[in-house]
Tab-separated table of C-alpha atoms in Angstrom:
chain	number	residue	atom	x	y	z
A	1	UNK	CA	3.408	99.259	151.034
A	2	UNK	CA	6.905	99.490	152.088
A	3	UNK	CA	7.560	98.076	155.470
A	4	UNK	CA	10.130	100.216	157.519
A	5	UNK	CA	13.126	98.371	159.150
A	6	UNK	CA	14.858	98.998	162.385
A	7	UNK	CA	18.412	98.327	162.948
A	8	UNK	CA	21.484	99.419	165.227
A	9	UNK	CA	23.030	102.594	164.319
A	10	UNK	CA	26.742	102.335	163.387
A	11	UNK	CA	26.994	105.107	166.210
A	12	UNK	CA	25.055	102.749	168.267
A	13	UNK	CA	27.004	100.243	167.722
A	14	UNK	CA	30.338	102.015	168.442
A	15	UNK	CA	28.669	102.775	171.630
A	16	UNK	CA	28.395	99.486	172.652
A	17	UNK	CA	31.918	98.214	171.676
A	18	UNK	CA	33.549	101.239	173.478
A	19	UNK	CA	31.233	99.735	176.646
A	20	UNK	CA	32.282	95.977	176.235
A	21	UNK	CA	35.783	97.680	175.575
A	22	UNK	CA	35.824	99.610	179.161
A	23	UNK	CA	34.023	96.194	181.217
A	24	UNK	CA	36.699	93.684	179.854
A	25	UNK	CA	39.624	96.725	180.550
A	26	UNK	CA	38.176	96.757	183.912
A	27	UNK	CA	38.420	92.953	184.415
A	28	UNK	CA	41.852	92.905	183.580
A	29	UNK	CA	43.109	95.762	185.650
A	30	UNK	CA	40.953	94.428	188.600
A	31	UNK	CA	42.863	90.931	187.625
A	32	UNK	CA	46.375	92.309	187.633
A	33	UNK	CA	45.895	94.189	190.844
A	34	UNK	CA	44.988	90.852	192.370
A	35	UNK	CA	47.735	89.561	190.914
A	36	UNK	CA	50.230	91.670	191.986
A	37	UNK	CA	48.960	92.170	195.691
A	38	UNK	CA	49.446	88.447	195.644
A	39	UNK	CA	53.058	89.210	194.248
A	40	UNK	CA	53.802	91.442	197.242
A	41	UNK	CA	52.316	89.460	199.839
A	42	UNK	CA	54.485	86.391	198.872
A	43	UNK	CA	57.491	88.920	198.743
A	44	UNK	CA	56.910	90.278	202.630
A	45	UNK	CA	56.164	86.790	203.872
A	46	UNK	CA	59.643	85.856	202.695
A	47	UNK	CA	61.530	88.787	203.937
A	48	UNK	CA	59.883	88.078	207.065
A	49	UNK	CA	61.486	85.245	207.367
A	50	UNK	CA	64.988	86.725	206.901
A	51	UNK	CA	64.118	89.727	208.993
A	52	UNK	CA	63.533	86.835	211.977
A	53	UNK	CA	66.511	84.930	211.034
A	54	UNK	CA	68.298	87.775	211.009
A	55	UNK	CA	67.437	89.467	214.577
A	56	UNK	CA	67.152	86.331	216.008
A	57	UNK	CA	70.994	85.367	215.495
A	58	UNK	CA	71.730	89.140	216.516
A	59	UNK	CA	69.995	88.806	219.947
A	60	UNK	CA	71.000	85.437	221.089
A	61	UNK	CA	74.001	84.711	218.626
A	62	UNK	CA	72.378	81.406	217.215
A	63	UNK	CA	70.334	80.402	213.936
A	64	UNK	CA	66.944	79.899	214.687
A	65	UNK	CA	65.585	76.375	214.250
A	66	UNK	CA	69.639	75.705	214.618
A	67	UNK	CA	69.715	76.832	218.122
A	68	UNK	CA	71.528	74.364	220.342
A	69	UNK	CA	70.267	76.500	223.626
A	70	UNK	CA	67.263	77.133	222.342
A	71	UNK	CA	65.363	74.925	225.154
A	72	UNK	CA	67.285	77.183	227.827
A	73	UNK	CA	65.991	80.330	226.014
A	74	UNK	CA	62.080	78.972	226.422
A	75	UNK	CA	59.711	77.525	228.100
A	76	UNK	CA	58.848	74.199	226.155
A	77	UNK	CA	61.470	74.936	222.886
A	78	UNK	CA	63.328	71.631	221.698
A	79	UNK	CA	66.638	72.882	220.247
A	80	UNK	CA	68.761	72.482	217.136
A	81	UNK	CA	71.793	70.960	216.667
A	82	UNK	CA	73.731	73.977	216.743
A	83	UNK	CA	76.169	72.992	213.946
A	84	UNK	CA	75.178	76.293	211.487
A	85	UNK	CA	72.652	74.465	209.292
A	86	UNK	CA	69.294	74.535	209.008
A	87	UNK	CA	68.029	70.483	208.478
A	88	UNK	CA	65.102	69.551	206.358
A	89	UNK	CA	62.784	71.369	203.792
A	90	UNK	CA	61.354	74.065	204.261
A	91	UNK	CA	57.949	73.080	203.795
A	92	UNK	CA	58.310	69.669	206.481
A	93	UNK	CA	55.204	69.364	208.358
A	94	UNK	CA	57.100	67.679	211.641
A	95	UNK	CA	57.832	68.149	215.154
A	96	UNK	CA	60.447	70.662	216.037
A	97	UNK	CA	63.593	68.999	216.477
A	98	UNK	CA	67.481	68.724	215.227
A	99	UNK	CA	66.119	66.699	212.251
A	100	UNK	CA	63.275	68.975	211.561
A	101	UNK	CA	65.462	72.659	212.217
A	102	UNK	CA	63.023	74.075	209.714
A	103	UNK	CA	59.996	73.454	212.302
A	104	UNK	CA	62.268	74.353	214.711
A	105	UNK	CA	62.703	77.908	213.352
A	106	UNK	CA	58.950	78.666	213.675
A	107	UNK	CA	59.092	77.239	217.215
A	108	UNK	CA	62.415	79.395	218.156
A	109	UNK	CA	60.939	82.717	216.228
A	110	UNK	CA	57.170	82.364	217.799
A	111	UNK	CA	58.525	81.868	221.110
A	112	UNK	CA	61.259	85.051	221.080
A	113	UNK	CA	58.073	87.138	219.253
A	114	UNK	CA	59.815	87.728	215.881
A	115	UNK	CA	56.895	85.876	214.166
A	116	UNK	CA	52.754	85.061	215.087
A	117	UNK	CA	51.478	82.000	215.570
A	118	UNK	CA	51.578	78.683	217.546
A	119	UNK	CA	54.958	77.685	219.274
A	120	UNK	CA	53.901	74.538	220.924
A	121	UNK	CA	55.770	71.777	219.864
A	122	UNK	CA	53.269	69.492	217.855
A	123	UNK	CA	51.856	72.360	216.018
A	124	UNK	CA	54.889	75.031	215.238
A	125	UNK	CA	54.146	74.662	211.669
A	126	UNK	CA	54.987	76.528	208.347
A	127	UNK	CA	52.642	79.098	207.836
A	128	UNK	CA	50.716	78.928	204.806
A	129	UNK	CA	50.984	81.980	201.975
A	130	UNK	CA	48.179	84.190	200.183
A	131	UNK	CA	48.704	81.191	196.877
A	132	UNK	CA	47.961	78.756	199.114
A	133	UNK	CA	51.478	77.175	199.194
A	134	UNK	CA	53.714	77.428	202.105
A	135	UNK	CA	56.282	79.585	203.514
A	136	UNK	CA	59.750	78.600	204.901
A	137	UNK	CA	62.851	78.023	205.306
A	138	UNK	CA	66.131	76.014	204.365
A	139	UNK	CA	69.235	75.523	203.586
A	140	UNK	CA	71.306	75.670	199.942
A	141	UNK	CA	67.797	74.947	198.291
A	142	UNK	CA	68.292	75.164	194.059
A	143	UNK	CA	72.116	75.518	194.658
A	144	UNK	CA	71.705	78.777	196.539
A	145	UNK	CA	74.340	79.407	199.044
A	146	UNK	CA	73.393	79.503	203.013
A	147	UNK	CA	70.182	79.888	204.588
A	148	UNK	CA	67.237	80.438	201.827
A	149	UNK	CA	63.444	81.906	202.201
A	150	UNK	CA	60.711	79.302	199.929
A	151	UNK	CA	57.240	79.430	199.245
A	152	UNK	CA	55.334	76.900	197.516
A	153	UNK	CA	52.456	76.842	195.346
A	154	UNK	CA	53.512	80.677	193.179
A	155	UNK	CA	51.919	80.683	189.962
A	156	UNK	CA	54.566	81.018	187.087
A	157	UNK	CA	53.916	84.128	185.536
A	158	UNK	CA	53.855	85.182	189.305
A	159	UNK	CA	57.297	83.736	189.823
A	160	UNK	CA	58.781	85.076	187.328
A	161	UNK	CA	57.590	88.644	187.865
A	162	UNK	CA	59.124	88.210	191.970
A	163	UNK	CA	62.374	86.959	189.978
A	164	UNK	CA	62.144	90.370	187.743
A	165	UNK	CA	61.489	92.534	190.808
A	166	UNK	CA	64.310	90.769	193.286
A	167	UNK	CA	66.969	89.399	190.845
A	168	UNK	CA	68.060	88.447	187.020
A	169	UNK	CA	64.326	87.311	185.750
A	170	UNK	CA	66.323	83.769	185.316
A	171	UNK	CA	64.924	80.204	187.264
A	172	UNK	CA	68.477	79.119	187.911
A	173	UNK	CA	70.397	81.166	188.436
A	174	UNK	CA	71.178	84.149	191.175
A	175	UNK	CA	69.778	84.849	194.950
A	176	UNK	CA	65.981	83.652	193.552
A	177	UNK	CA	65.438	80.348	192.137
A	178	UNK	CA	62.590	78.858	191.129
A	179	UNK	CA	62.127	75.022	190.840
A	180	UNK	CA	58.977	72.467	189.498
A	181	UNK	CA	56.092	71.968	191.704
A	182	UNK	CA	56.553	68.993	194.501
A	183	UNK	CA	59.847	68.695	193.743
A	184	UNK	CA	62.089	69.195	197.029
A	185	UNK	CA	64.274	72.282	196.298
A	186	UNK	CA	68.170	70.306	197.435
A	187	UNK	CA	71.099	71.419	195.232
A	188	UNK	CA	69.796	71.438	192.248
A	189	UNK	CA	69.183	74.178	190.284
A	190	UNK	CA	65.940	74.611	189.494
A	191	UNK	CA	63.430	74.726	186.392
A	192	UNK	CA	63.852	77.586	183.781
A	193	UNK	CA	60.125	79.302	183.675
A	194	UNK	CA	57.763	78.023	181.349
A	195	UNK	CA	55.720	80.662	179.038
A	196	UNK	CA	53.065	77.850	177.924
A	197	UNK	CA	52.234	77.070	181.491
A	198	UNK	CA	52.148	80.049	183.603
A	199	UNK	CA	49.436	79.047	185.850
A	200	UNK	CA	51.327	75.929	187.092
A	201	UNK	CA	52.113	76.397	190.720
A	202	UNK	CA	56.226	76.284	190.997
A	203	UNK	CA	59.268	76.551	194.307
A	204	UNK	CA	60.841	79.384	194.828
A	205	UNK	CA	63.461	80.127	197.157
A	206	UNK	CA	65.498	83.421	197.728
A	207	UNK	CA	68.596	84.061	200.160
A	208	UNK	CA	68.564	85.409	203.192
């Protein structure tokens, strides 16, 4: 007797590939709409920044962080030096001060009601961003001219996409730098992007 053997169909088959096909298209899409919200989340955070700076020195006629009267302005505000530059890195994690003017911006911004969160003077520190990575400001970071934007902790192939959409697509050179991870962003400038490693969390600093 002949025994009778079941198998797939090719049809079947076909079936099933166009399914795994559709699930792993899914995943990807779902991945790079994730990625990109991050993208644009990053992005507002640091045009937030310069929108502060920006109607901050309109209104009182002083840089934020920088502000010299600042402690005149409000209640509890230690002000800046008031010699037009923003001291420190942007990502400092110190008391507000004229050797910490990048504290000092959140503390001068919170308090005038340009940006959320805590103004007291232990505390006024950089916010943190969707990556992870904080968000700040400085001055001449990556050999950028005048007050800059950063955020730490961007993903490569995320950088590099917010240097597409901004600027030239280039780590060192234009208004958007980018720079290696834990290194402070001073004059230098920066780290070209890295296809190999596009995971690695980078710098990047845009001016205001």
């Amino acid at each position: 007797m002949k025994q009778q053997q079941a198998g797939f169909t090719l049809v079947e088959i076909a079936i099933v590939l166009v399914i795994i096909g559709l699930l792993l298209g899914g995943i990807l899409k779902g991945q790079e709409m994730i990625n990109n919200g991050k993208i644009k989340s990053v992005i507002g955070d640091m045009k937030a920044v310069s929108i502060a700076f920006y109607t901050y020195q309109d209104r009182y006629r002083a840089i934020p962080g920088d502000d010299a009267a600042a402690a005149t302005r409000f209640t509890g505000a230690v002000s800046g030096s008031g010699n037009g530059v923003i001291s420190n890195v942007f990502n400092a994690q110190l008391a507000p001060g004229p050797a910490n003017e990048s504290n000092s911006f959140w503390q001068h911004t919170r308090m005038a009601g340009f940006m959320s969160g805590i103004a007291t003077a232990g505390a006024a520190l950089p916010p943190t961003s969707s990556v992870g990575g904080f968000v700040g400001i400085e001055d001449a970071a990556y050999g950028i001219s005048g007050a800059v934007a950063c955020a730490s902790n961007v993903p490569m192939n995320m950088a590099q996409a917010m240097d597409i959409q901004l600027d030239d697509g280039t780590a060192t050179t234009g208004t958007f730098r980018a720079g290696a991870a834990g290194v402070i962003p001073t004059a230098a400038a920066g780290a070209p992007y890295a296809i190999a490693t596009p995971t690695v969390g980078v710098t990047v600093c845009q001016q205001i």
